[in-house]
Amino acid sequence: MNTLISLTDNLRTFWSYTGFYNAEPGHLVMILIGLVFIYLAITKEYEPLLLIPIGFGILVGNIPFNEAANLQVGIYEEGSVLNILYQGVVQGWYPPLIFLGIGAMTDFSALIANPKLILIGAAAQFGIFGAYIIALQLGFAPNEAGAIGIIGGADGPTAIFTTSKLAPHLLGAVAISAYSYMALVPVIQPPFMRLLTTQKERVIKMKTPRVVSQTEKILFPIMGMLLTTFLVPSGLPLLGMLFFGNLLKESGVTRRLAETARGPLIDTITILLGFTVGASTQATTFLRVESVKVFAIGALSFVIATCTGILFVKFLNLFLSNEKKINPLIGNSGVSAVPDSARISQTIGLEYDPANYLLMHAMGPNVAGVIGSAVAAGILLGFLY
Amino acid sequence: MMTPIFEKALLIAAIGMTGIFLFMAVFYLLILLLDRLMPYREEKPDEENIVEFETEEDEEEK
């Protein structure tokens, strides 16, 4: 009889440790969200390299367990494996490493060949500051508003880096929002591109960019880094690594380092970053009204960035001669979702003129957007950190 | 009605956007300078180093 009672007690204790016992509706909602991310990544191929790690991370982060038992498995439990991996996000050292890889895979030729395109990358940053003002109006504190505003830069690593400094408690919501909307760029941008352009503007053919010398390509990251250091020192962790990676690529003598930075290194960090950001979205910390607000403002910031990029091109065209006019369909590329937004310019451009290839032109504002959002992050950190 | 926080937000946004445009304008000038100092020159093959090989067809012609 005693044995039976003991067995029952043990089973009861075991049951209290299971996920089934500890599950709450919030866990199930988050697991469903994780599954949607994985579904979108596999069936729609929306940013699968990001959405699969994030989606699976959401599943892992929302497995219910007995927190009082001190199992050392949760991402917020100090000393757990997940917590150690999460330090790269919290301390902000994953994003600069991602930027190193991005630098090593970015070709700045399009920008160097037609430098006025860099201004489009600046105009699209209105998304960041527009979202910042909206977030303040909705009751967020200035530092939280800065973290939310950076979603408009359409740059996951920059958003994570800035939020880890300004409002770490919003990290999950901001990161998930930024990456979700980056994945949804092909859905968000086209309607506004069509709405804000005329038939005549959509078929503008731009001149083939000039050839860029290797010396220019080598000097660009060195001078760019120095310029960044002196003008916006707070943007240095991101931009310093971006230009360092680019120098590894362009110098021609560090091919192995460049290949490591744009291959195994960026892949490893992407896995760790995506997975831990996903796992950080535990139902108790993520399912709040403020997360919904973050998502809503994030969507608005993407729209503002897209629209201001396009409208700025139209404004620039007022001052350009006919042969130098810029097709406004590349204005959306000022948001730094590389290369997705540039691909959208190409796709929409081809719809209206099958012989008008805009990709090489759109890559200019696209890489300028990366620089612009990192500068904006530096400015926000300078004011609000 | 403009609250002090909103006024400060507008100020930060204005300074931020001006800062970004100034930064990009300096970048723009930097690129123009690079182009001026180091214009692209098409690499021409060094005539002294060109070695002419005789093909089988040349030999047949002979």
mmCIF file of C-alpha atoms in Angstrom, chain A residues 112 115-116 118 122 129 132-133 136-137 210-211 213 215-216 219-220 223 227 231 368 372 375-376 379, chain B residues 5-6 9-10 12-13 15-17 19-21 23-28 30-32 34-35 38 40:
data_model
loop_
_atom_site.group_PDB
_atom_site.id
_atom_site.type_symbol
_atom_site.label_atom_id
_atom_site.label_comp_id
_atom_site.label_asym_id
_atom_site.label_seq_id
_atom_site.Cartn_x
_atom_site.Cartn_y
_atom_site.Cartn_z
ATOM 1 C CA ILE A 112 30.222 54.728 -55.620
ATOM 2 C CA PRO A 115 26.696 58.734 -55.267
ATOM 3 C CA LYS A 116 23.501 60.804 -55.298
ATOM 4 C CA ILE A 118 23.127 57.721 -51.079
ATOM 5 C CA ALA A 122 19.090 59.051 -45.862
ATOM 6 C CA PHE A 129 12.094 59.183 -36.566
ATOM 7 C CA TYR A 132 9.880 57.420 -32.706
ATOM 8 C CA ILE A 133 7.439 60.344 -32.522
ATOM 9 C CA LEU A 136 6.133 58.784 -27.797
ATOM 10 C CA GLN A 137 2.577 59.905 -28.555
ATOM 11 C CA ARG A 210 30.160 53.812 -64.565
ATOM 12 C CA VAL A 211 32.844 51.257 -63.821
ATOM 13 C CA SER A 213 38.123 51.213 -59.960
ATOM 14 C CA THR A 215 41.427 51.582 -55.709
ATOM 15 C CA GLU A 216 38.123 53.375 -55.073
ATOM 16 C CA LEU A 219 39.626 53.394 -50.158
ATOM 17 C CA PHE A 220 35.851 53.612 -49.658
ATOM 18 C CA MET A 223 37.554 56.577 -45.522
ATOM 19 C CA LEU A 227 34.229 59.507 -41.392
ATOM 20 C CA LEU A 231 31.012 62.189 -37.080
ATOM 21 C CA ALA A 368 23.122 53.415 -48.262
ATOM 22 C CA GLY A 372 21.818 55.391 -42.812
ATOM 23 C CA VAL A 375 23.927 56.350 -38.314
ATOM 24 C CA ALA A 376 20.343 56.908 -37.099
ATOM 25 C CA ILE A 379 22.213 59.432 -33.199
ATOM 26 C CA ILE B 5 8.287 65.572 -24.430
ATOM 27 C CA PHE B 6 6.760 65.906 -27.895
ATOM 28 C CA ALA B 9 10.997 64.379 -29.760
ATOM 29 C CA LEU B 10 10.500 66.734 -32.699
ATOM 30 C CA ILE B 12 15.627 64.991 -31.802
ATOM 31 C CA ALA B 13 13.918 63.920 -35.043
ATOM 32 C CA ILE B 15 18.498 66.992 -35.526
ATOM 33 C CA GLY B 16 18.618 63.284 -36.375
ATOM 34 C CA MET B 17 17.396 63.684 -39.954
ATOM 35 C CA GLY B 19 22.518 64.754 -39.095
ATOM 36 C CA ILE B 20 21.855 61.810 -41.405
ATOM 37 C CA PHE B 21 21.544 64.047 -44.476
ATOM 38 C CA PHE B 23 26.528 62.623 -42.959
ATOM 39 C CA MET B 24 25.351 61.293 -46.328
ATOM 40 C CA ALA B 25 26.230 64.583 -48.014
ATOM 41 C CA VAL B 26 29.781 64.285 -46.690
ATOM 42 C CA PHE B 27 29.833 60.697 -47.948
ATOM 43 C CA TYR B 28 28.608 61.944 -51.318
ATOM 44 C CA LEU B 30 33.907 61.792 -50.405
ATOM 45 C CA ILE B 31 32.839 59.568 -53.289
ATOM 46 C CA LEU B 32 33.081 62.468 -55.749
ATOM 47 C CA LEU B 34 37.540 59.494 -54.837
ATOM 48 C CA ASP B 35 36.285 59.559 -58.420
ATOM 49 C CA MET B 38 41.282 57.943 -58.879
ATOM 50 C CA TYR B 40 38.695 54.333 -63.559
#
